[in-house]
mmCIF file of C-alpha atoms and ligand atoms in Angstrom:
data_model
loop_
_atom_site.group_PDB
_atom_site.id
_atom_site.type_symbol
_atom_site.label_atom_id
_atom_site.label_comp_id
_atom_site.label_asym_id
_atom_site.label_seq_id
_atom_site.Cartn_x
_atom_site.Cartn_y
_atom_site.Cartn_z
ATOM 1 C CA MET A 1 -13.577 1.530 27.313
ATOM 2 C CA SER A 2 -12.286 -2.062 29.359
ATOM 3 C CA ASP A 3 -8.623 -1.083 30.569
ATOM 4 C CA THR A 4 -6.593 -4.142 29.575
ATOM 5 C CA PHE A 5 -6.578 -4.608 24.654
ATOM 6 C CA LYS A 6 -4.927 -6.433 22.820
ATOM 7 C CA ALA A 7 -2.211 -5.986 20.886
ATOM 8 C CA LEU A 8 0.695 -7.604 18.821
ATOM 9 C CA VAL A 9 3.927 -6.808 20.296
ATOM 10 C CA LEU A 10 7.399 -7.985 18.806
ATOM 11 C CA ARG A 11 10.838 -7.367 21.025
ATOM 12 C CA GLN A 12 13.857 -8.012 20.436
ATOM 13 C CA GLU A 13 15.660 -10.859 21.613
ATOM 14 C CA GLY A 14 19.127 -10.860 20.622
ATOM 15 C CA ASP A 15 19.675 -11.113 17.320
ATOM 16 C CA ARG A 16 15.620 -13.340 16.813
ATOM 17 C CA VAL A 17 12.680 -10.865 16.858
ATOM 18 C CA ARG A 18 9.507 -12.411 19.011
ATOM 19 C CA GLN A 19 6.064 -11.502 17.871
ATOM 20 C CA ALA A 20 3.178 -12.404 20.927
ATOM 21 C CA ILE A 21 -0.375 -10.961 21.843
ATOM 22 C CA GLU A 22 0.199 -8.912 24.474
ATOM 23 C CA GLN A 23 -2.481 -7.423 26.959
ATOM 24 C CA LEU A 24 -1.637 -3.709 27.335
ATOM 25 C CA THR A 25 -3.779 -1.142 29.052
ATOM 26 C CA VAL A 26 -3.493 2.519 27.631
ATOM 27 C CA SER A 27 -0.381 3.737 30.321
ATOM 28 C CA ASP A 28 1.645 1.252 27.881
ATOM 29 C CA LEU A 29 0.708 3.680 24.686
ATOM 30 C CA PRO A 30 3.524 6.230 23.439
ATOM 31 C CA GLU A 31 2.793 10.376 23.420
ATOM 32 C CA GLY A 32 -0.213 11.887 21.339
ATOM 33 C CA ASP A 33 -2.252 13.934 21.551
ATOM 34 C CA VAL A 34 -5.741 11.723 20.034
ATOM 35 C CA LEU A 35 -6.662 7.929 21.507
ATOM 36 C CA VAL A 36 -8.005 5.319 18.808
ATOM 37 C CA ASP A 37 -10.292 3.106 19.062
ATOM 38 C CA VAL A 38 -8.843 1.595 16.387
ATOM 39 C CA GLU A 39 -11.439 -1.873 14.348
ATOM 40 C CA TYR A 40 -9.123 -2.543 11.407
ATOM 41 C CA SER A 41 -5.459 -2.589 10.025
ATOM 42 C CA SER A 42 -4.360 -3.861 7.176
ATOM 43 C CA LEU A 43 -1.379 -6.535 5.791
ATOM 44 C CA ASN A 44 1.592 -4.722 3.548
ATOM 45 C CA TYR A 45 4.493 -6.766 2.455
ATOM 46 C CA LYS A 46 6.824 -4.099 5.104
ATOM 47 C CA ASP A 47 3.969 -5.521 7.829
ATOM 48 C CA ALA A 48 4.948 -8.563 6.686
ATOM 49 C CA MET A 49 8.538 -7.884 6.973
ATOM 50 C CA ALA A 50 8.448 -6.494 10.452
ATOM 51 C CA VAL A 51 5.855 -9.124 11.839
ATOM 52 C CA THR A 52 8.267 -12.007 10.367
ATOM 53 C CA GLY A 53 11.337 -9.992 11.638
ATOM 54 C CA THR A 54 13.328 -9.931 7.565
ATOM 55 C CA GLY A 55 15.161 -7.418 6.792
ATOM 56 C CA LYS A 56 15.121 -4.375 8.317
ATOM 57 C CA ILE A 57 12.080 -2.862 9.245
ATOM 58 C CA VAL A 58 11.411 -1.808 12.341
ATOM 59 C CA ARG A 59 13.664 1.247 13.569
ATOM 60 C CA GLU A 60 12.813 0.070 17.657
ATOM 61 C CA TYR A 61 11.391 -2.017 19.613
ATOM 62 C CA PRO A 62 9.373 -2.976 21.235
ATOM 63 C CA MET A 63 7.163 -2.134 18.722
ATOM 64 C CA VAL A 64 3.094 -2.742 17.483
ATOM 65 C CA PRO A 65 3.529 -3.339 13.636
ATOM 66 C CA GLY A 66 0.737 -2.336 11.282
ATOM 67 C CA ILE A 67 1.707 0.578 8.797
ATOM 68 C CA ASP A 68 -2.292 2.023 8.992
ATOM 69 C CA LEU A 69 -5.261 1.424 10.765
ATOM 70 C CA ALA A 70 -8.732 3.204 10.845
ATOM 71 C CA GLY A 71 -11.153 3.620 13.808
ATOM 72 C CA THR A 72 -13.170 5.764 16.589
ATOM 73 C CA VAL A 73 -11.521 8.961 18.647
ATOM 74 C CA LEU A 74 -11.328 7.991 21.991
ATOM 75 C CA GLU A 75 -10.360 10.945 23.588
ATOM 76 C CA SER A 76 -8.608 14.448 21.865
ATOM 77 C CA LYS A 77 -6.195 17.325 23.033
ATOM 78 C CA SER A 78 -6.448 18.448 19.257
ATOM 79 C CA PRO A 79 -8.571 20.671 18.443
ATOM 80 C CA PHE A 80 -9.210 18.830 15.056
ATOM 81 C CA TYR A 81 -11.144 15.896 16.120
ATOM 82 C CA LYS A 82 -13.261 15.372 19.152
ATOM 83 C CA GLU A 83 -14.667 11.883 20.624
ATOM 84 C CA GLY A 84 -16.589 9.948 18.137
ATOM 85 C CA ASP A 85 -14.876 11.414 14.980
ATOM 86 C CA ARG A 86 -14.148 8.277 12.093
ATOM 87 C CA VAL A 87 -10.316 8.173 10.922
ATOM 88 C CA VAL A 88 -8.140 6.910 8.913
ATOM 89 C CA LEU A 89 -4.089 6.897 9.644
ATOM 90 C CA THR A 90 -1.467 5.715 6.976
ATOM 91 C CA GLY A 91 1.866 6.196 6.761
ATOM 92 C CA TRP A 92 4.172 8.997 8.916
ATOM 93 C CA ASN A 93 6.720 5.505 9.571
ATOM 94 C CA VAL A 94 3.965 3.950 12.216
ATOM 95 C CA GLY A 95 4.738 0.159 12.725
ATOM 96 C CA GLU A 96 8.381 0.981 11.934
ATOM 97 C CA ARG A 97 9.701 3.855 13.924
ATOM 98 C CA TYR A 98 6.086 4.657 15.779
ATOM 99 C CA TRP A 99 3.378 2.155 17.148
ATOM 100 C CA GLY A 100 0.965 0.715 14.260
ATOM 101 C CA GLY A 101 -2.274 -0.374 14.064
ATOM 102 C CA TYR A 102 -2.290 -4.029 15.330
ATOM 103 C CA THR A 103 -3.695 -2.810 18.332
ATOM 104 C CA GLN A 104 -7.316 -2.564 19.854
ATOM 105 C CA ARG A 105 -5.869 1.227 21.117
ATOM 106 C CA ALA A 106 -3.619 3.468 19.490
ATOM 107 C CA ARG A 107 -2.484 6.760 20.747
ATOM 108 C CA VAL A 108 -1.072 8.646 17.318
ATOM 109 C CA LYS A 109 -0.256 12.581 16.331
ATOM 110 C CA SER A 110 -3.357 14.047 15.630
ATOM 111 C CA ASN A 111 -1.660 16.124 12.021
ATOM 112 C CA TRP A 112 -0.917 11.998 10.982
ATOM 113 C CA LEU A 113 -4.990 11.513 10.817
ATOM 114 C CA VAL A 114 -7.054 12.350 8.087
ATOM 115 C CA PRO A 115 -11.023 11.894 8.503
ATOM 116 C CA LEU A 116 -12.655 8.874 7.351
ATOM 117 C CA PRO A 117 -14.255 10.859 3.579
ATOM 118 C CA GLU A 118 -17.472 9.897 3.423
ATOM 119 C CA GLY A 119 -19.056 6.935 1.628
ATOM 120 C CA LEU A 120 -16.271 4.889 2.822
ATOM 121 C CA ASP A 121 -16.562 2.770 6.216
ATOM 122 C CA THR A 122 -13.560 1.299 8.236
ATOM 123 C CA ARG A 123 -13.388 -2.074 7.120
ATOM 124 C CA HIS A 124 -13.350 -0.553 3.074
ATOM 125 C CA ALA A 125 -10.881 2.147 4.080
ATOM 126 C CA MET A 126 -8.241 -0.751 5.186
ATOM 127 C CA ALA A 127 -8.851 -2.827 2.360
ATOM 128 C CA VAL A 128 -8.142 0.224 0.403
ATOM 129 C CA GLY A 129 -5.169 0.740 3.330
ATOM 130 C CA THR A 130 -1.431 1.707 1.805
ATOM 131 C CA ALA A 131 -1.682 -0.172 -0.882
ATOM 132 C CA GLY A 132 -5.143 1.309 -2.654
ATOM 133 C CA PHE A 133 -3.801 5.211 -0.983
ATOM 134 C CA THR A 134 -0.006 4.269 -2.665
ATOM 135 C CA ALA A 135 -2.136 3.245 -6.456
ATOM 136 C CA MET A 136 -4.571 6.336 -5.769
ATOM 137 C CA LEU A 137 -1.087 8.109 -5.334
ATOM 138 C CA CYS A 138 0.663 6.568 -8.487
ATOM 139 C CA VAL A 139 -2.232 7.511 -10.748
ATOM 140 C CA MET A 140 -2.806 11.414 -9.333
ATOM 141 C CA THR A 141 1.132 10.882 -10.736
ATOM 142 C CA LEU A 142 0.216 9.613 -13.885
ATOM 143 C CA GLU A 143 -2.613 13.077 -14.797
ATOM 144 C CA GLU A 144 -0.199 14.987 -13.649
ATOM 145 C CA ALA A 145 2.377 13.844 -16.067
ATOM 146 C CA GLY A 146 -0.758 14.744 -18.709
ATOM 147 C CA LEU A 147 -1.919 10.816 -18.926
ATOM 148 C CA LYS A 148 -5.801 11.585 -19.979
ATOM 149 C CA PRO A 149 -8.418 8.397 -20.928
ATOM 150 C CA GLY A 150 -7.461 7.802 -24.666
ATOM 151 C CA SER A 151 -4.066 8.042 -24.696
ATOM 152 C CA GLY A 152 -2.792 4.590 -24.550
ATOM 153 C CA THR A 153 -2.674 1.819 -22.977
ATOM 154 C CA VAL A 154 -0.969 2.006 -19.726
ATOM 155 C CA LEU A 155 0.853 -0.713 -17.968
ATOM 156 C CA VAL A 156 0.770 -1.726 -14.117
ATOM 157 C CA THR A 157 4.183 -3.851 -13.066
ATOM 158 C CA GLY A 158 3.170 -6.146 -10.107
ATOM 159 C CA ALA A 159 -0.402 -6.259 -11.452
ATOM 160 C CA ALA A 160 -1.222 -9.179 -8.816
ATOM 161 C CA GLY A 161 -0.472 -7.299 -5.433
ATOM 162 C CA GLY A 162 -1.663 -5.231 -3.357
ATOM 163 C CA VAL A 163 -1.191 -2.123 -4.914
ATOM 164 C CA GLY A 164 -0.946 -3.262 -8.747
ATOM 165 C CA GLY A 165 -3.907 -4.494 -8.020
ATOM 166 C CA VAL A 166 -5.842 -1.327 -6.937
ATOM 167 C CA ALA A 167 -4.695 0.778 -9.548
ATOM 168 C CA VAL A 168 -5.552 -1.007 -11.855
ATOM 169 C CA ALA A 169 -8.950 -0.562 -10.983
ATOM 170 C CA ILE A 170 -8.716 2.714 -10.538
ATOM 171 C CA LEU A 171 -7.238 3.199 -14.083
ATOM 172 C CA ALA A 172 -10.022 0.326 -15.524
ATOM 173 C CA TYR A 173 -13.016 2.937 -13.503
ATOM 174 C CA LEU A 174 -11.926 6.112 -15.043
ATOM 175 C CA GLY A 175 -11.926 4.622 -18.423
ATOM 176 C CA TYR A 176 -8.284 3.775 -19.154
ATOM 177 C CA ARG A 177 -7.032 1.043 -20.841
ATOM 178 C CA VAL A 178 -5.235 -1.553 -18.759
ATOM 179 C CA ALA A 179 -2.452 -4.031 -19.093
ATOM 180 C CA ALA A 180 -1.255 -5.929 -16.584
ATOM 181 C CA LEU A 181 2.643 -7.309 -15.631
ATOM 182 C CA THR A 182 1.783 -10.548 -13.360
ATOM 183 C CA ALA A 183 5.184 -12.867 -11.931
ATOM 184 C CA PRO A 184 5.993 -15.437 -14.214
ATOM 185 C CA GLY A 185 3.399 -18.263 -13.064
ATOM 186 C CA GLN A 186 1.144 -15.821 -12.107
ATOM 187 C CA GLU A 187 -1.123 -16.826 -15.147
ATOM 188 C CA ASN A 188 -3.779 -17.826 -12.648
ATOM 189 C CA THR A 189 -4.787 -14.705 -11.333
ATOM 190 C CA HIS A 190 -5.542 -13.270 -14.695
ATOM 191 C CA GLU A 191 -9.404 -14.107 -14.379
ATOM 192 C CA TYR A 192 -9.347 -11.653 -11.488
ATOM 193 C CA LEU A 193 -7.389 -8.942 -12.614
ATOM 194 C CA GLU A 194 -9.797 -9.077 -15.854
ATOM 195 C CA GLU A 195 -12.306 -8.932 -13.548
ATOM 196 C CA LEU A 196 -10.539 -5.730 -12.208
ATOM 197 C CA GLY A 197 -10.529 -4.132 -15.360
ATOM 198 C CA ALA A 198 -7.200 -5.265 -16.846
ATOM 199 C CA MET A 199 -7.492 -5.656 -21.068
ATOM 200 C CA ASP A 200 -3.708 -7.417 -21.887
ATOM 201 C CA PHE A 201 -1.144 -9.073 -20.241
ATOM 202 C CA VAL A 202 2.042 -9.236 -20.374
ATOM 203 C CA ALA A 203 4.534 -12.020 -19.513
ATOM 204 C CA GLY A 204 7.516 -13.519 -21.141
ATOM 205 C CA PRO A 205 11.095 -14.082 -20.481
ATOM 206 C CA GLU A 206 11.690 -11.109 -21.670
ATOM 207 C CA TRP A 207 10.684 -9.606 -18.675
ATOM 208 C CA THR A 208 13.459 -11.397 -17.247
ATOM 209 C CA VAL A 209 16.436 -9.994 -19.145
ATOM 210 C CA GLN A 210 18.665 -6.847 -19.627
ATOM 211 C CA PRO A 211 16.809 -5.031 -22.214
ATOM 212 C CA ARG A 212 17.781 -3.152 -24.788
ATOM 213 C CA PRO A 213 18.003 0.867 -24.421
ATOM 214 C CA LEU A 214 15.420 1.466 -26.261
ATOM 215 C CA GLU A 215 12.494 -1.321 -27.494
ATOM 216 C CA THR A 216 9.191 -0.749 -29.372
ATOM 217 C CA GLN A 217 7.295 1.947 -27.697
ATOM 218 C CA ARG A 218 3.741 0.641 -26.494
ATOM 219 C CA TRP A 219 3.375 2.336 -22.837
ATOM 220 C CA ALA A 220 1.120 5.646 -22.827
ATOM 221 C CA GLY A 221 1.516 5.371 -18.486
ATOM 222 C CA ALA A 222 2.391 2.990 -16.640
ATOM 223 C CA VAL A 223 2.937 1.601 -12.807
ATOM 224 C CA ASP A 224 5.753 -0.144 -11.298
ATOM 225 C CA THR A 225 5.656 -1.584 -8.431
ATOM 226 C CA VAL A 226 8.263 -4.152 -9.425
ATOM 227 C CA GLY A 227 11.449 -2.391 -9.973
ATOM 228 C CA GLY A 228 15.131 -3.899 -11.515
ATOM 229 C CA ARG A 229 15.025 -5.299 -15.068
ATOM 230 C CA VAL A 230 11.254 -4.855 -15.482
ATOM 231 C CA LEU A 231 11.091 -1.035 -14.627
ATOM 232 C CA ALA A 232 14.447 -0.735 -17.609
ATOM 233 C CA ARG A 233 12.377 -2.634 -19.656
ATOM 234 C CA VAL A 234 9.541 0.134 -18.843
ATOM 235 C CA LEU A 235 11.511 2.324 -19.407
ATOM 236 C CA ALA A 236 12.940 1.382 -22.313
ATOM 237 C CA GLU A 237 8.821 0.947 -24.004
ATOM 238 C CA MET A 238 7.258 3.566 -23.327
ATOM 239 C CA ASN A 239 6.513 5.709 -25.618
ATOM 240 C CA TYR A 240 7.004 9.839 -26.352
ATOM 241 C CA GLY A 241 6.907 12.176 -23.994
ATOM 242 C CA GLY A 242 5.288 8.858 -20.902
ATOM 243 C CA CYS A 243 5.349 8.769 -17.424
ATOM 244 C CA VAL A 244 6.127 6.153 -15.373
ATOM 245 C CA ALA A 245 4.884 6.063 -11.368
ATOM 246 C CA ASN A 246 7.043 3.784 -9.970
ATOM 247 C CA CYS A 247 6.281 3.215 -5.769
ATOM 248 C CA GLY A 248 7.827 0.063 -5.412
ATOM 249 C CA LEU A 249 10.910 -2.718 -5.461
ATOM 250 C CA ALA A 250 9.160 -5.644 -4.677
ATOM 251 C CA GLY A 251 11.306 -7.551 -7.540
ATOM 252 C CA SER A 252 14.368 -5.425 -7.258
ATOM 253 C CA ALA A 253 15.825 -1.838 -5.755
ATOM 254 C CA ASP A 254 18.288 -2.462 -8.524
ATOM 255 C CA LEU A 255 17.850 0.148 -11.825
ATOM 256 C CA PRO A 256 20.224 -1.458 -14.786
ATOM 257 C CA THR A 257 18.957 0.933 -17.129
ATOM 258 C CA THR A 258 20.318 3.756 -19.280
ATOM 259 C CA VAL A 259 19.001 8.138 -20.373
ATOM 260 C CA MET A 260 18.110 6.887 -23.721
ATOM 261 C CA PRO A 261 14.621 6.751 -22.798
ATOM 262 C CA PHE A 262 14.844 10.082 -20.977
ATOM 263 C CA ILE A 263 16.942 12.149 -23.815
ATOM 264 C CA LEU A 264 15.481 10.461 -26.950
ATOM 265 C CA ARG A 265 11.645 9.969 -25.583
ATOM 266 C CA ALA A 266 11.157 12.639 -23.140
ATOM 267 C CA VAL A 267 10.114 9.912 -20.540
ATOM 268 C CA SER A 268 9.601 10.855 -17.427
ATOM 269 C CA LEU A 269 10.203 8.474 -14.044
ATOM 270 C CA ARG A 270 8.312 10.136 -11.014
ATOM 271 C CA GLY A 271 8.590 8.558 -7.625
ATOM 272 C CA VAL A 272 5.873 8.198 -5.579
ATOM 273 C CA ASP A 273 6.278 7.591 -1.233
ATOM 274 C CA SER A 274 2.584 6.784 0.753
ATOM 275 C CA VAL A 275 4.997 7.781 4.500
ATOM 276 C CA LEU A 276 5.409 11.381 3.931
ATOM 277 C CA CYS A 277 3.007 12.631 2.086
ATOM 278 C CA PRO A 278 1.886 16.162 2.413
ATOM 279 C CA ILE A 279 -1.353 16.289 4.233
ATOM 280 C CA HIS A 280 -3.654 17.671 1.303
ATOM 281 C CA ARG A 281 -2.820 15.563 -0.612
ATOM 282 C CA ARG A 282 -3.795 12.987 1.387
ATOM 283 C CA LYS A 283 -7.189 14.138 1.836
ATOM 284 C CA THR A 284 -6.930 14.362 -1.726
ATOM 285 C CA ALA A 285 -5.951 10.708 -2.491
ATOM 286 C CA TRP A 286 -8.556 9.320 -0.272
ATOM 287 C CA SER A 287 -12.222 11.258 -1.280
ATOM 288 C CA ARG A 288 -10.610 10.594 -4.834
ATOM 289 C CA LEU A 289 -10.318 6.592 -4.073
ATOM 290 C CA VAL A 290 -14.231 7.376 -2.512
ATOM 291 C CA ARG A 291 -14.823 8.235 -6.391
ATOM 292 C CA ASP A 292 -12.554 7.025 -8.420
ATOM 293 C CA LEU A 293 -13.029 3.114 -6.384
ATOM 294 C CA PRO A 294 -16.053 0.926 -6.871
ATOM 295 C CA THR A 295 -16.848 -1.117 -3.299
ATOM 296 C CA SER A 296 -17.273 -3.927 -5.523
ATOM 297 C CA ALA A 297 -13.638 -4.114 -6.871
ATOM 298 C CA LEU A 298 -12.336 -3.530 -3.400
ATOM 299 C CA ASP A 299 -14.145 -6.660 -2.324
ATOM 300 C CA MET A 300 -13.166 -8.405 -5.008
ATOM 301 C CA ILE A 301 -9.545 -7.209 -3.760
ATOM 302 C CA THR A 302 -10.122 -8.351 -0.371
ATOM 303 C CA PRO A 303 -10.780 -11.865 -0.407
ATOM 304 C CA ASP A 304 -10.223 -12.701 4.142
ATOM 305 C CA VAL A 305 -10.681 -10.572 6.723
ATOM 306 C CA ILE A 306 -8.227 -11.513 9.510
ATOM 307 C CA SER A 307 -7.289 -11.380 13.087
ATOM 308 C CA LEU A 308 -4.702 -10.622 15.195
ATOM 309 C CA ASP A 309 -4.168 -14.020 15.278
ATOM 310 C CA ASP A 310 -3.616 -15.215 12.149
ATOM 311 C CA LEU A 311 -0.760 -12.372 11.286
ATOM 312 C CA PRO A 312 2.794 -14.582 11.733
ATOM 313 C CA SER A 313 0.731 -17.517 9.693
ATOM 314 C CA ARG A 314 -0.599 -15.007 7.180
ATOM 315 C CA SER A 315 2.823 -12.839 7.003
ATOM 316 C CA ALA A 316 4.998 -15.491 5.561
ATOM 317 C CA ASP A 317 2.319 -16.656 2.993
ATOM 318 C CA LEU A 318 2.688 -13.295 2.113
ATOM 319 C CA LEU A 319 6.497 -12.866 1.626
ATOM 320 C CA ALA A 320 6.062 -16.182 -0.258
ATOM 321 C CA GLY A 321 3.758 -14.987 -2.358
ATOM 322 C CA LYS A 322 0.998 -17.079 -1.890
ATOM 323 C CA ILE A 323 -1.988 -14.306 -1.081
ATOM 324 C CA ARG A 324 -3.442 -12.526 -4.055
ATOM 325 C CA GLY A 325 -5.110 -8.668 -3.563
ATOM 326 C CA ARG A 326 -5.714 -7.078 0.220
ATOM 327 C CA LEU A 327 -5.136 -8.958 3.904
ATOM 328 C CA VAL A 328 -7.597 -6.492 6.381
ATOM 329 C CA VAL A 329 -6.691 -7.083 10.208
ATOM 330 C CA ASP A 330 -9.604 -6.840 12.137
ATOM 331 C CA VAL A 331 -8.662 -5.924 15.316
ATOM 332 C CA ARG A 332 -11.324 -6.670 17.217
ATOM 333 C CA ALA A 333 -11.249 -10.333 16.413
HETATM 334 P P1 NDP B 401 2.728 -7.198 -2.885
HETATM 335 O O1 NDP B 401 3.857 -8.082 -2.502
HETATM 336 O O2 NDP B 401 1.047 -7.673 -2.914
HETATM 337 O O3 NDP B 401 3.193 -6.906 -5.305
HETATM 338 C C1 NDP B 401 4.096 -7.336 -5.485
HETATM 339 C C2 NDP B 401 3.515 -8.269 -6.681
HETATM 340 O O4 NDP B 401 5.158 -8.013 -7.134
HETATM 341 C C3 NDP B 401 3.793 -9.588 -6.328
HETATM 342 O O5 NDP B 401 2.388 -9.794 -6.941
HETATM 343 C C4 NDP B 401 4.867 -10.483 -6.825
HETATM 344 O O6 NDP B 401 4.850 -11.586 -6.888
HETATM 345 C C5 NDP B 401 5.399 -9.053 -8.039
HETATM 346 N N1 NDP B 401 6.532 -9.420 -8.642
HETATM 347 C C6 NDP B 401 7.595 -9.617 -7.575
HETATM 348 N N2 NDP B 401 8.811 -8.984 -8.454
HETATM 349 C C7 NDP B 401 8.166 -9.240 -9.565
HETATM 350 C C8 NDP B 401 8.432 -9.650 -11.302
HETATM 351 N N3 NDP B 401 10.321 -9.987 -10.744
HETATM 352 N N4 NDP B 401 8.010 -9.720 -12.253
HETATM 353 C C9 NDP B 401 6.741 -9.209 -11.695
HETATM 354 N N5 NDP B 401 6.472 -9.158 -10.212
HETATM 355 C C10 NDP B 401 6.998 -8.995 -9.907
HETATM 356 O O7 NDP B 401 2.977 -6.176 -2.439
HETATM 357 P P2 NDP B 401 2.709 -4.944 -2.698
HETATM 358 O O8 NDP B 401 1.521 -4.521 -3.460
HETATM 359 O O9 NDP B 401 1.884 -4.272 -1.105
HETATM 360 O O10 NDP B 401 3.987 -3.988 -2.793
HETATM 361 C C11 NDP B 401 4.555 -3.606 -3.762
HETATM 362 C C12 NDP B 401 5.754 -2.711 -3.785
HETATM 363 O O11 NDP B 401 5.282 -1.145 -3.223
HETATM 364 C C13 NDP B 401 6.533 -3.086 -2.496
HETATM 365 O O12 NDP B 401 8.188 -3.193 -2.970
HETATM 366 C C14 NDP B 401 6.184 -1.986 -1.663
HETATM 367 O O13 NDP B 401 7.064 -2.351 -0.435
HETATM 368 C C15 NDP B 401 6.150 -0.755 -2.465
HETATM 369 N N6 NDP B 401 5.078 -0.173 -1.227
HETATM 370 C C16 NDP B 401 5.660 2.102 -1.868
HETATM 371 C C17 NDP B 401 4.780 2.162 -0.831
HETATM 372 C C18 NDP B 401 5.264 3.832 -1.170
HETATM 373 O O14 NDP B 401 4.701 4.626 -0.301
HETATM 374 N N7 NDP B 401 6.470 4.117 -2.111
HETATM 375 C C19 NDP B 401 3.598 1.647 -0.369
HETATM 376 C C20 NDP B 401 3.128 0.686 -0.515
HETATM 377 C C21 NDP B 401 3.906 -0.430 -1.368
HETATM 378 P P3 NDP B 401 4.978 -13.140 -6.409
HETATM 379 O O15 NDP B 401 3.936 -12.290 -5.354
HETATM 380 O O16 NDP B 401 4.510 -14.046 -7.134
HETATM 381 O O17 NDP B 401 6.472 -12.280 -5.683
#
C-alpha cells in the first residue's frame, strides 16, 4: 500500500466551498475500526449538491463527500471483518457528517458495512449505489403493503433519475406493469425507460397544477421520488387501498394534498429512508438486488464511469438535469 492516496476534499472558505483533489495519508483519516481500500463510489443528487456547495448537505468541514462506497477491507479491528473482505457502504450520513467515498482509502465503523453480496462486483454495487438500494427499499415497502404483480399498474415518478430508473427495472423484472412519469421535456428518455421495462408513459400539463382531492383511480402502487404537486396527484389517483412509497423530493418538499385519499380510498403513504435503515433490512435489500435486478439493466442504467477529477463538472451537469441514469466513480482512475 502506498503511503499517500488521493481524495476529493471540500473545505469551507468564508461562505464558499472549495473542492480539490488532495494527497492524504492514512493518519489523516477519521476514527473507525475498518480501513477500506475503496474502488468505486457513485454520484447522487445529494453528492452533486455537496460537491458544488449547493444547499446544506455537508454538516462538517473539511469533508470527503460521496454517500456510498465499495471496496476491500485492508485492516480491521472488528471481529466481523477481516483483511480481503469485499464490502459495501451506503447511508449513515457518510459524505455529509462523516467522510465518504470519494477517496482511495476510507476508515469507517464496521457496523456501517454490509458484506458485498455474492454475485455482485464492486462496480455493479455502485451502479446500484444508494439510488438503487433506495429503489429496492421502495419496492419492499410496496410488497409489505400487499402489492403483487397483477394488482394493477405501478407508477414510478422521476423515472429518468437514478432512483426512478432502478425502480422501473426492478418492478418490471418482478413482473409488474410499470408506468413512468418523467419531467416535462424528458420524452427523449422514453426509449431508454422502455428498455428497462416501462410499458406506459405519463406526462402532461395536469402534473404541474394542483390536482382535485380525488381523481380517477389509476395506480395499484407508486414509487415517488419527486414530491410536491406530483405526489399530491399520485395520491389523488391511487386505487382503493393502494400504497405510495415516497423517498424523494426532487420536485418539492411540499405536499399540497388533503386527507381525502387516505379516508375515502384507504390510500397509504409510506416514507422510505436509506440513511438509517436497520442492518437486517439492508442485508435483505442487497441480496434482493442481486436476485431482482439483472446486471444487463444495471449496465444500461450506468452510461458512464467517471474519475475523481470529473466530479465537479459532472455534479454541475447532474444538478442541471443533464444526466440520465447513474454515474459510477472509479476512485482509482
Ligand atoms: P435524480 O436527479 O437522478 O432524478 C430525479 C428525477 O426527477 C429527474 O429525472 C428529474 O428531472 C425529475 N423531476 C424533478 N422534478 C420533477 C417534476 N416536478 N416532475 C417530474 N419529474 C421531476 O435524483 P435521484 O433519483 O438520485 O433522487 C431522487 C430523489 O430521491 C432526490 O430528492 C433524492 O434526494 C432522494 N433520495 C432519497 C433517498 C432516501 O434515502 N430517502 C436516497 C436517494 C435519493 P430533471 O432532471 O429534468 O429535473
